[in-house]
């Protein structure tokens, strides 16, 4: 989408989609602001200032890490550039280049003698921004000051001091913006809002959006890439009241909220990276019910959908909580947005996830609060230490169970082969859990709590995580309410299909012995093309609604879940180990170490992503894919199992196409899915973007839990996405 600079005065921007131009609801000024942000204006400005120096701090390297952290945070608040974008309705900006992550992943942007101190940034976390909006930062400061008094003279005192210091630094940053905005023509609303929020509770919708943005912007300025959580739950009551009072109309509210989305593009810089520009974990969740079972879906829900539909902003991957009780209007509106492409909108099956969480042990009220972790893994926001640990289940089959296809391998029947694989799979999960248990001290503290070994200070995100301040422990030291590490099985479909091919070819049809088949694989199918084509075309694999293959998929997943459950009940630490299924694009990395696969692919092939079928095996369309996926025991994948489904633009056009998307969504919920990423993409457009990136700077695609601007992905990732898109029309 190129524009002549001389056209700027016209403020006319037409955002394109997979099915043509997008609707226009926003003002020309707001649309131009979005265009400039998406085309690198502010991201390139951010790169000019990598970080803030502490070189002048005497003996900085001799200070404790938490002292370094507090000094660094204050320096960021005092010295990070202040940015006021032309025409912005919300103020606050993360203006330090190291926080972007191009050179170092979500880093605390402090420089000392030309390098960064070893202080951590954070991701895969969703902070409690709602408390700030509704109670103000002063409520957090009060808790921190009480904690400091409580912990004076104890080992928790440095952390308590750091919590108060974080509140001080945040207030310094707010006052700098107030001073900059004072008497600045055209920004009176920004100034007046920041006079109150985030320090005080928001009193109206505009203040609430400013409070949420400003708090979020400061945390990411300081190296925390957090999800935002349930934005309609946080903001909905404010808008409802203002509409009822007549102090705002929907069009005005849409403009304000659109600026929240546009400001979230301030890191767009057009620079290439492995996983693409736009991956900053600032995910949103909308819809569903609240902790008391009341419907959350409100005016803000639909404004979010309006903004996603109208703009090409893919920087806030948004997931809708759908259920059997969701309104028909919501199903249709979600389908309308999805078919524009760009992958910014995904769906949860709320009913199944609530069953999964309560089955795992969360109370019903806590379960109903669920959101994501900045990607799509489920957690209770503002209360959860979370990490996931992915591994390649296909390599376990190839390298351990089948010993690299060594000629000595032999199993008399499929059951004995499978039993060995299940044992190898379980040991992999055990090893993950054991590695995390090593992060704990051997003894409990005086209160009987498990003691985490010392870690890098992360006080700022900790003050937005429930119980951390009160316990005198940071996010990384056990301060949160819940502690979750989720083993994630990767290469799931590839493993299932490989086992299925061995079962059919060797043990059921007896076309050759296992030793003979392993020799074929060891030789990478060389000289056995007829057999390879037979295996590819004769069998119906996972993802095609074949009960035999899908039953094997259920069995593999169940055995993995059993291994997670076994470790989850081991009382050697406070961690829980729920199961999950993902790859997050690691199939590219894993391909280099994989051997030829039994279901017909040669060594090094890029295979399945997340819980989706192996590319090329899903020959019966999206409905069959969803049916296979929903046969799995997804209630036991407590943190999630992502299904990726790609659709062609021609299949979603018109009223019939819209109805088809609605039916896919309803089928997903009715059958009991977990998380589904639908994307509409045209392979021809992707090829053109690869050849002419200057013409497609804002083209967004769903990658694997996040969105990326296609032209900023490296060629390997681009080729994978093009291949996946071409598969759906074969």
XYZ file of C-alpha atoms in Angstrom:
730
model
C 0.000 0.000 0.000
C 2.083 2.946 -1.289
C 0.948 6.536 -0.980
C 2.214 9.673 -2.650
C 3.453 12.009 0.097
C 1.675 14.870 -1.682
C -1.634 13.119 -0.979
C -1.179 13.540 2.764
C -3.411 16.601 2.882
C -6.269 14.462 1.547
C -5.946 12.031 4.461
C -7.461 9.305 2.293
C -6.139 5.845 3.084
C -7.731 2.662 1.793
C -6.688 -0.440 3.696
C -6.935 -3.580 1.571
C -7.883 -7.095 2.569
C -8.124 -10.597 1.168
C -11.632 -9.817 -0.123
C -11.165 -6.218 -1.276
C -11.303 -2.860 0.463
C -12.171 -2.733 4.128
C -15.141 -0.706 5.425
C -14.587 2.897 6.517
C -15.835 4.116 9.894
C -12.853 6.032 11.287
C -11.976 9.628 10.481
C -9.482 10.455 7.762
C -7.083 11.796 10.398
C -7.163 8.573 12.391
C -6.731 6.454 9.289
C -3.719 8.547 8.265
C -2.234 8.157 11.756
C -2.617 4.381 11.345
C -1.001 4.499 7.913
C 2.019 6.464 9.123
C 2.485 4.186 12.133
C 2.271 1.038 10.038
C 4.760 2.494 7.582
C 7.584 2.840 10.124
C 7.417 6.534 11.044
C 7.580 5.964 14.794
C 9.369 2.628 14.813
C 12.334 4.105 12.978
C 12.338 6.971 15.444
C 12.503 4.462 18.307
C 15.639 2.866 16.877
C 17.502 6.159 17.230
C 17.784 5.703 21.014
C 18.772 2.116 21.907
C 18.771 2.539 25.680
C 19.662 4.689 28.642
C 23.226 4.826 29.999
C 24.240 4.338 33.629
C 27.961 4.851 32.970
C 28.082 7.791 35.374
C 26.828 5.741 38.332
C 29.832 5.160 40.563
C 30.647 1.465 41.090
C 27.493 0.423 39.242
C 28.960 -3.006 38.566
C 29.497 -3.563 42.292
C 25.876 -2.912 43.234
C 23.438 -5.740 43.824
C 21.284 -6.614 40.830
C 18.161 -5.213 42.443
C 19.965 -1.945 43.155
C 21.052 -1.852 39.516
C 17.474 -2.522 38.479
C 16.046 0.315 40.574
C 18.634 2.803 39.312
C 18.099 1.653 35.727
C 14.319 1.921 35.971
C 14.536 5.446 37.341
C 16.937 6.424 34.556
C 14.483 5.090 31.977
C 11.678 7.129 33.543
C 13.851 10.254 33.673
C 15.608 10.035 30.304
C 13.679 7.926 27.778
C 12.608 10.233 24.934
C 9.108 11.678 25.219
C 7.138 11.254 22.019
C 3.907 13.034 21.139
C 2.626 11.786 17.789
C 0.822 14.208 15.515
C -2.884 14.112 16.352
C -2.661 11.344 18.955
C -5.626 11.014 21.300
C -3.598 8.972 23.814
C -0.128 9.752 25.134
C 2.763 7.615 26.340
C 5.323 5.819 24.179
C 7.944 3.101 24.485
C 10.809 4.926 22.803
C 13.940 2.833 23.496
C 15.196 0.659 20.642
C 16.509 -2.215 22.743
C 12.991 -2.816 24.014
C 11.871 -3.603 20.451
C 13.833 -6.824 20.487
C 15.571 -6.696 17.123
C 19.011 -6.890 18.710
C 18.106 -8.539 22.020
C 14.871 -10.220 22.980
C 12.618 -8.022 25.215
C 15.537 -6.474 27.063
C 15.661 -4.132 30.024
C 17.088 -1.217 27.995
C 19.948 -0.081 30.233
C 23.465 0.354 28.860
C 26.628 0.150 30.954
C 30.019 0.698 29.330
C 28.674 -0.165 25.902
C 26.842 -3.332 26.850
C 23.696 -4.294 28.700
C 23.678 -5.435 32.321
C 22.255 -8.923 32.718
C 18.796 -7.770 33.758
C 15.751 -9.522 32.398
C 12.890 -8.419 30.247
C 9.745 -10.527 30.362
C 7.245 -12.116 27.987
C 4.564 -14.833 28.040
C 2.914 -12.893 30.835
C -0.359 -10.979 31.150
C -0.302 -8.311 33.829
C -3.200 -7.037 35.910
C -3.813 -3.759 34.132
C -7.457 -3.754 35.218
C -6.568 -2.918 38.835
C -4.645 0.164 37.720
C -7.547 1.359 35.569
C -10.173 0.793 38.253
C -8.213 1.631 41.428
C -5.268 3.695 40.244
C -1.537 3.342 40.767
C -2.010 4.886 44.189
C -3.632 1.630 45.328
C -0.513 -0.312 44.321
C 1.729 2.243 46.004
C -0.249 1.852 49.234
C 0.219 -1.915 49.168
C 3.945 -1.490 48.427
C 4.473 0.977 51.266
C 2.712 -1.337 53.739
C 4.861 -4.235 52.524
C 8.018 -2.206 53.034
C 7.070 -1.535 56.645
C 6.216 -5.194 57.154
C 9.477 -6.494 55.674
C 11.980 -4.027 57.145
C 14.963 -5.895 58.502
C 14.123 -9.102 56.639
C 15.493 -10.674 53.460
C 12.382 -9.365 51.652
C 13.187 -5.705 52.332
C 15.186 -5.068 49.100
C 12.278 -6.285 46.967
C 9.773 -4.233 48.964
C 11.958 -1.133 48.503
C 12.143 -1.898 44.802
C 8.335 -2.032 44.580
C 8.068 1.471 46.037
C 10.869 2.613 43.703
C 8.904 1.288 40.699
C 5.898 3.383 41.713
C 8.197 6.418 42.047
C 9.686 5.874 38.585
C 6.275 5.438 36.999
C 5.129 8.740 38.539
C 8.270 10.495 37.245
C 7.430 9.308 33.730
C 3.809 10.489 34.055
C 4.888 13.934 35.270
C 7.251 14.299 32.310
C 4.341 13.717 29.935
C 2.116 16.133 31.852
C 4.805 18.811 31.613
C 5.258 18.184 27.880
C 1.527 18.319 27.143
C 0.804 21.389 29.241
C -0.179 24.332 27.045
C 0.381 22.218 23.894
C -2.417 23.238 21.506
C -4.673 20.390 20.389
C -3.710 18.048 23.225
C -5.884 19.407 26.013
C -7.735 16.092 26.432
C -4.463 14.151 26.721
C -3.202 16.599 29.325
C -6.382 16.606 31.393
C -6.630 12.814 31.362
C -3.038 12.358 32.518
C -3.574 14.818 35.354
C -5.713 12.042 36.876
C -4.756 8.673 35.449
C -3.145 6.238 35.930
C -2.455 7.612 39.421
C -6.171 7.920 40.225
C -8.993 5.553 39.229
C -10.487 6.276 35.812
C -13.899 7.987 35.912
C -14.909 7.674 32.249
C -14.141 5.716 29.087
C -11.553 8.136 27.716
C -9.629 8.171 30.998
C -9.843 4.377 31.219
C -8.340 3.890 27.754
C -5.572 6.418 28.532
C -4.839 4.712 31.862
C -4.626 1.294 30.243
C -2.418 2.521 27.415
C -0.077 4.548 29.624
C 0.505 1.687 32.057
C 1.030 -0.805 29.248
C 3.412 1.573 27.445
C 5.593 2.014 30.536
C 5.919 -1.723 31.140
C 6.983 -2.361 27.565
C 9.306 0.648 27.589
C 11.078 -1.187 30.415
C 11.377 -4.504 28.562
C 8.188 -6.350 29.546
C 6.183 -7.684 26.620
C 2.874 -8.391 28.275
C -0.461 -9.475 26.970
C -3.207 -6.981 27.769
C -5.940 -9.465 28.553
C -9.690 -8.904 28.502
C -9.934 -5.389 27.152
C -13.733 -5.348 26.918
C -13.992 -6.538 30.536
C -11.629 -3.757 31.667
C -13.243 -0.952 29.636
C -16.819 -2.050 28.975
C -18.564 -0.615 32.040
C -16.968 2.796 31.502
C -18.300 3.025 27.967
C -21.724 1.733 28.937
C -22.041 4.438 31.621
C -20.818 7.221 29.327
C -23.242 6.194 26.593
C -26.099 6.132 29.078
C -25.103 9.564 30.430
C -24.830 10.972 26.901
C -21.234 12.118 27.478
C -19.934 10.138 24.500
C -21.262 8.515 21.330
C -20.019 5.265 19.776
C -18.245 7.027 16.924
C -16.197 9.058 19.413
C -15.421 5.948 21.468
C -14.305 4.086 18.344
C -11.867 6.898 17.487
C -10.363 6.851 20.992
C -10.000 3.067 21.034
C -8.557 3.090 17.513
C -5.728 5.275 18.796
C -4.980 2.595 21.397
C -4.458 0.156 18.515
C -2.475 2.620 16.429
C -0.188 3.525 19.325
C 0.492 -0.197 19.643
C 2.162 -0.047 16.225
C 4.860 2.342 17.445
C 7.499 -0.397 17.141
C 6.772 -1.072 13.472
C 10.084 -0.401 11.774
C 10.064 -2.601 8.674
C 13.216 -4.394 9.761
C 13.467 -8.081 8.992
C 13.759 -10.664 11.727
C 13.365 -14.406 12.035
C 9.761 -14.341 13.179
C 8.770 -10.974 11.765
C 8.026 -7.428 12.772
C 4.880 -7.222 14.999
C 5.636 -10.059 17.415
C 5.472 -8.244 20.733
C 2.985 -10.444 22.644
C 0.440 -7.637 23.217
C -2.516 -9.969 22.782
C -6.130 -9.208 23.595
C -9.071 -11.373 24.633
C -12.696 -10.325 24.110
C -16.099 -11.846 24.805
C -17.090 -14.650 27.134
C -18.347 -14.463 30.708
C -16.967 -12.870 33.862
C -16.132 -14.523 37.190
C -19.808 -14.446 38.189
C -21.039 -16.020 34.973
C -22.352 -12.766 33.477
C -21.832 -11.993 29.795
C -18.836 -9.741 29.142
C -19.558 -9.087 25.466
C -20.402 -5.385 25.221
C -19.959 -2.271 23.121
C -16.172 -2.407 23.475
C -16.168 -5.970 22.095
C -17.741 -4.765 18.872
C -15.575 -1.640 18.667
C -12.489 -3.888 18.790
C -13.933 -5.944 15.943
C -14.692 -2.758 13.986
C -11.090 -1.556 14.341
C -9.589 -4.920 13.401
C -11.816 -5.065 10.346
C -11.135 -1.547 9.155
C -7.375 -1.264 9.623
C -4.484 -3.507 8.669
C -3.238 -3.512 12.246
C -2.137 -7.030 13.131
C -0.074 -6.032 16.164
C -2.776 -7.026 18.656
C -3.587 -10.678 17.970
C -7.100 -10.898 19.390
C -8.940 -13.996 20.551
C -12.707 -14.182 20.989
C -14.147 -16.382 23.722
C -17.035 -18.133 21.962
C -19.424 -20.667 23.464
C -22.638 -22.466 22.625
C -24.443 -19.566 24.311
C -22.754 -16.810 22.299
C -25.105 -14.506 20.456
C -25.667 -15.090 16.742
C -24.628 -11.481 16.176
C -21.192 -12.183 17.665
C -20.621 -15.306 15.535
C -21.481 -13.352 12.400
C -19.385 -10.322 13.336
C -16.352 -12.493 14.102
C -16.760 -14.257 10.749
C -16.984 -10.916 8.936
C -13.672 -9.800 10.417
C -11.877 -13.111 9.884
C -12.595 -13.229 6.180
C -10.639 -10.021 5.546
C -7.491 -12.040 6.301
C -4.416 -10.875 8.145
C -4.892 -13.436 10.904
C -5.475 -10.897 13.683
C -8.537 -12.708 15.036
C -8.704 -16.212 16.559
C -11.224 -18.053 18.742
C -11.351 -19.966 22.012
C -14.042 -22.500 22.856
C -14.876 -21.054 26.253
C -16.994 -24.026 27.351
C -14.203 -26.557 26.890
C -11.521 -24.322 28.417
C -13.588 -23.755 31.556
C -14.010 -27.511 31.906
C -10.268 -27.975 31.403
C -9.325 -25.393 34.021
C -11.761 -26.591 36.690
C -10.788 -30.199 36.048
C -7.180 -29.146 36.620
C -8.058 -27.606 39.967
C -8.860 -23.936 39.448
C -12.004 -22.684 41.163
C -14.870 -21.878 38.845
C -14.514 -18.140 39.504
C -10.772 -18.178 38.789
C -11.250 -20.272 35.662
C -13.757 -17.788 34.257
C -11.104 -15.054 34.402
C -8.853 -16.833 31.912
C -7.030 -14.974 29.190
C -3.780 -15.728 27.370
C -0.120 -15.260 28.138
C 0.770 -12.818 25.392
C 0.511 -15.568 22.800
C -2.377 -18.080 23.051
C -1.544 -20.279 26.031
C -4.206 -20.010 28.702
C -3.504 -18.547 32.143
C -5.249 -16.555 34.868
C -3.965 -13.033 34.136
C -2.228 -11.054 36.843
C -1.770 -14.142 39.014
C 0.330 -16.621 37.065
C 4.014 -17.348 36.679
C 4.030 -19.072 33.306
C 6.498 -20.773 31.048
C 6.125 -23.420 28.381
C 8.696 -25.985 27.299
C 8.405 -27.266 23.721
C 9.991 -30.440 22.409
C 9.891 -32.386 19.139
C 7.993 -35.638 19.592
C 8.953 -36.788 16.080
C 12.642 -36.742 16.950
C 11.906 -38.898 19.986
C 10.313 -41.476 17.697
C 13.114 -41.302 15.143
C 16.167 -41.033 17.367
C 15.162 -42.949 20.480
C 12.395 -45.443 19.780
C 13.722 -46.280 16.293
C 17.365 -45.482 17.191
C 18.052 -43.341 14.141
C 16.690 -46.182 11.954
C 19.477 -48.478 13.058
C 19.346 -51.949 11.485
C 19.256 -53.566 14.923
C 15.806 -52.152 15.688
C 12.972 -54.620 15.634
C 9.583 -54.843 17.309
C 7.469 -57.972 16.848
C 4.215 -56.036 16.694
C 2.912 -52.505 16.681
C 1.903 -52.599 20.338
C 5.443 -53.292 21.503
C 6.774 -50.483 19.289
C 4.129 -48.099 20.586
C 4.745 -49.068 24.221
C 8.420 -48.176 23.810
C 7.533 -44.873 22.188
C 5.108 -43.994 25.014
C 7.873 -44.764 27.511
C 10.370 -42.573 25.618
C 7.798 -39.789 25.414
C 7.174 -39.976 29.154
C 10.893 -39.757 29.902
C 11.115 -36.574 27.835
C 8.382 -35.002 29.950
C 10.093 -36.224 33.139
C 13.324 -34.553 32.035
C 11.542 -31.228 31.504
C 9.977 -31.362 34.953
C 13.260 -32.406 36.586
C 15.101 -29.477 34.997
C 12.595 -27.052 36.491
C 12.711 -28.674 39.921
C 16.420 -27.874 39.997
C 15.469 -24.197 40.204
C 14.336 -24.694 43.803
C 16.323 -24.826 47.013
C 16.280 -28.226 48.747
C 14.557 -26.828 51.859
C 11.323 -24.890 52.365
C 11.256 -21.511 54.123
C 9.997 -20.800 57.634
C 6.413 -20.614 56.351
C 6.612 -23.971 54.621
C 6.839 -22.445 51.130
C 9.088 -23.726 48.375
C 12.074 -21.417 47.896
C 13.134 -20.499 44.388
C 16.813 -20.045 43.700
C 17.798 -16.388 43.178
C 16.978 -14.897 39.785
C 17.271 -11.628 37.921
C 15.090 -8.849 39.379
C 11.836 -8.094 37.544
C 10.116 -5.806 40.007
C 8.059 -3.721 37.570
C 5.977 -6.599 36.172
C 5.833 -8.060 39.683
C 3.867 -5.110 41.077
C 1.123 -5.932 38.569
C 0.991 -9.611 39.585
C -1.244 -10.528 42.503
C 0.430 -11.501 45.809
C 3.989 -10.609 44.765
C 4.147 -7.416 46.814
C 2.356 -8.961 49.780
C 4.675 -11.983 49.797
C 7.811 -9.925 49.329
C 8.737 -12.077 46.336
C 9.108 -11.149 42.681
C 7.467 -12.826 39.724
C 10.544 -15.002 39.178
C 10.923 -15.900 42.858
C 7.553 -17.514 43.541
C 5.533 -14.418 44.349
C 2.560 -15.150 42.102
C -0.540 -17.116 43.075
C -0.057 -19.821 40.438
C 3.184 -21.330 39.125
C 2.801 -23.077 35.787
C 5.342 -24.698 33.473
C 3.675 -26.431 30.562
C 5.470 -29.119 28.548
C 4.367 -28.642 24.931
C 4.452 -31.561 22.547
C 5.558 -30.489 19.071
C 5.513 -32.386 15.810
C 2.329 -33.994 17.042
C 0.681 -34.773 13.707
C 4.004 -35.903 12.208
C 4.463 -38.410 15.021
C 0.904 -39.679 14.737
C 1.135 -40.029 10.951
C 4.513 -41.758 11.189
C 3.196 -44.299 13.675
C 0.085 -44.802 11.564
C 2.108 -45.410 8.390
C 4.306 -47.971 10.186
C 1.246 -49.701 11.598
C -0.503 -49.949 8.236
C 2.458 -50.738 5.989
C 4.461 -53.059 8.246
C 2.082 -54.663 10.711
C -1.356 -54.591 9.065
C -0.575 -54.996 5.357
C 2.830 -56.662 5.907
C 4.200 -55.196 2.692
C 7.688 -55.261 4.203
C 9.297 -55.885 7.557
C 10.167 -53.131 9.996
C 13.878 -53.691 9.337
C 13.269 -53.338 5.593
C 11.200 -50.217 6.063
C 13.801 -48.619 8.306
C 16.414 -49.232 5.632
C 14.193 -47.392 3.147
C 13.962 -44.487 5.555
C 17.654 -44.604 6.341
C 18.257 -44.125 2.609
C 15.806 -41.213 2.523
C 13.389 -43.107 0.238
C 16.063 -43.246 -2.483
C 15.044 -45.784 -5.132
C 11.628 -46.303 -3.505
C 9.515 -43.570 -5.059
C 6.643 -45.927 -5.864
C 6.478 -47.025 -2.240
C 6.734 -43.408 -1.091
C 3.809 -42.378 -3.254
C 1.844 -45.369 -2.008
C 2.366 -44.289 1.596
C 1.487 -40.685 0.811
C -1.651 -41.439 -1.182
C -2.967 -44.748 0.144
C -3.522 -43.806 3.783
C -5.841 -41.209 5.274
C -4.000 -39.418 8.046
C -4.884 -37.223 11.019
C -6.817 -34.174 9.874
C -9.102 -35.975 7.419
C -11.744 -37.260 9.868
C -10.487 -40.851 9.691
C -11.395 -42.527 12.978
C -8.542 -45.026 12.819
C -5.873 -42.335 12.435
C -7.630 -39.998 14.853
C -7.868 -42.728 17.508
C -4.103 -43.096 17.316
C -3.791 -39.319 17.692
C -5.979 -39.505 20.802
C -3.769 -42.247 22.182
C -0.515 -40.345 21.659
C -1.930 -37.193 23.202
C -3.412 -39.115 26.127
C -0.082 -40.777 26.931
C 1.620 -37.380 26.812
C -1.058 -35.950 29.108
C -0.571 -38.888 31.501
C 3.130 -38.066 31.725
C 2.333 -34.422 32.501
C -0.198 -35.466 35.157
C 2.343 -37.786 36.754
C 4.828 -34.951 37.110
C 2.165 -32.467 38.123
C 1.452 -34.552 41.234
C 5.110 -34.770 42.254
C 5.423 -32.663 45.434
C 9.032 -31.488 45.007
C 8.211 -27.888 44.115
C 5.298 -25.491 43.769
C 5.147 -25.796 39.986
C 2.266 -27.336 38.073
C 2.991 -29.144 34.775
C -0.137 -29.078 32.577
C 0.006 -30.356 29.015
C -0.033 -28.253 25.851
C 0.489 -28.711 22.106
C 2.492 -26.225 20.025
C 5.374 -25.628 17.676
C 5.305 -21.808 17.317
C 7.162 -22.175 14.041
C 9.854 -24.479 15.394
C 9.087 -26.943 12.625
C 11.553 -24.842 10.611
C 14.313 -25.306 13.159
C 13.482 -28.963 13.789
C 13.432 -29.839 10.081
C 17.223 -29.667 9.931
C 17.558 -32.481 12.473
C 14.764 -34.750 11.296
C 15.251 -37.907 9.264
C 12.980 -39.143 6.503
C 9.500 -39.718 7.913
C 7.487 -42.927 7.555
C 4.454 -41.191 6.038
C 6.357 -40.269 2.904
C 8.312 -37.066 3.451
C 12.054 -36.853 2.950
C 14.609 -35.702 5.494
C 14.507 -31.989 6.189
C 10.891 -31.454 5.138
C 8.995 -28.715 6.966
C 6.081 -30.514 8.541
C 3.174 -29.848 10.894
C 2.654 -26.783 13.038
C 0.947 -26.734 16.431
C -1.915 -29.282 16.606
C -2.587 -29.005 12.880
C -2.266 -31.769 10.260
C 0.960 -32.410 8.379
C 0.877 -30.190 5.256
C -0.558 -32.056 2.289
C -2.376 -34.711 4.342
C -5.476 -32.578 5.025
C -7.231 -33.322 1.749
C -10.851 -33.046 2.883
C -11.097 -29.422 3.878
C -11.473 -27.339 6.998
C -14.459 -29.236 8.374
C -12.574 -32.549 8.402
C -9.569 -30.866 10.058
C -11.766 -29.512 12.844
C -13.496 -32.875 13.315
C -10.185 -34.723 13.705
C -8.841 -32.120 16.109
C -11.948 -32.098 18.267
C -11.799 -35.882 18.788
C -8.722 -35.355 20.958
C -9.049 -35.132 24.747
C -8.472 -31.397 24.699
C -9.779 -30.921 28.239
C -6.429 -32.234 29.432
C -4.364 -29.793 27.345
C -4.866 -27.201 30.053
C -2.693 -24.462 28.551
C -3.861 -25.048 25.009
C -3.618 -26.857 21.707
C -3.632 -24.543 18.700
C -5.301 -25.478 15.428
C -4.299 -23.513 12.323
C -6.783 -23.432 9.442
C -6.154 -21.511 6.235
C -8.926 -20.524 3.834
C -8.849 -19.094 0.319
C -10.396 -15.681 -0.429
C -12.777 -17.246 -2.957
C -14.191 -19.591 -0.311
C -15.270 -16.768 2.017
C -16.701 -14.196 -0.385
C -20.344 -13.221 -0.457
C -23.144 -14.300 1.832
C -22.449 -17.981 1.193
C -18.797 -17.521 2.139
C -19.764 -15.673 5.296
C -22.178 -18.433 6.244
C -19.422 -20.998 5.689
C -17.114 -19.212 8.157
C -19.925 -18.915 10.710
C -20.582 -22.650 10.395
C -16.881 -23.433 10.918
C -16.925 -21.367 14.102
C -20.088 -23.009 15.364
C -18.806 -26.478 14.490
C -15.580 -25.777 16.375
C -17.527 -24.792 19.497
C -20.139 -27.544 19.199
C -17.537 -30.289 18.790
C -15.359 -28.944 21.607
C -12.189 -27.355 20.254
C -9.689 -25.354 22.287
C -8.078 -22.622 20.193
C -8.377 -22.047 16.439
C -6.513 -19.627 14.197
C -8.386 -19.054 10.940
C -6.560 -17.070 8.286
C -7.568 -16.096 4.779
C -4.633 -15.737 2.432
C -3.928 -15.624 -1.300
C -0.722 -17.355 -2.396
C -0.449 -15.092 -5.434
C -0.450 -12.005 -3.203
C 2.188 -13.571 -0.961
C 4.406 -14.355 -3.960
C 4.055 -10.763 -5.149
C 4.911 -9.491 -1.669
C 8.023 -11.636 -1.694
C 9.061 -10.220 -5.074
C 7.936 -6.613 -4.435
C 8.068 -5.988 -0.677
C 7.867 -2.226 -1.172
C 4.262 -2.669 -2.320
C 3.173 -4.766 0.674
C 4.729 -3.165 3.755
C 1.612 -3.640 5.902
C 0.550 -7.110 4.714
C -0.165 -9.116 7.867
C -0.237 -12.911 8.146
C -0.902 -15.266 11.023
C 2.270 -17.138 11.856
C 1.854 -19.395 14.862
C 0.164 -17.599 17.714
C 1.220 -14.164 16.598
C 0.950 -11.986 13.528
C 3.795 -10.679 11.440
C 4.147 -8.322 8.534
C 4.951 -10.776 5.802
C 7.760 -8.784 4.203
C 9.721 -8.679 7.494
C 9.890 -12.471 7.809
C 13.024 -14.131 6.492
C 12.691 -16.096 3.258
C 12.493 -19.458 4.996
C 9.457 -18.359 6.977
C 7.911 -16.702 3.935
C 8.337 -19.867 1.893
C 6.740 -21.953 4.649
C 3.677 -19.681 4.804
C 3.351 -19.639 1.012
C 3.587 -23.429 0.921
C 0.908 -23.775 3.597
C -1.323 -21.400 1.652
C -0.796 -23.256 -1.630
C -1.664 -26.563 0.060
C -5.268 -25.476 0.608
C -5.958 -25.170 -3.116
C -4.308 -28.400 -4.233
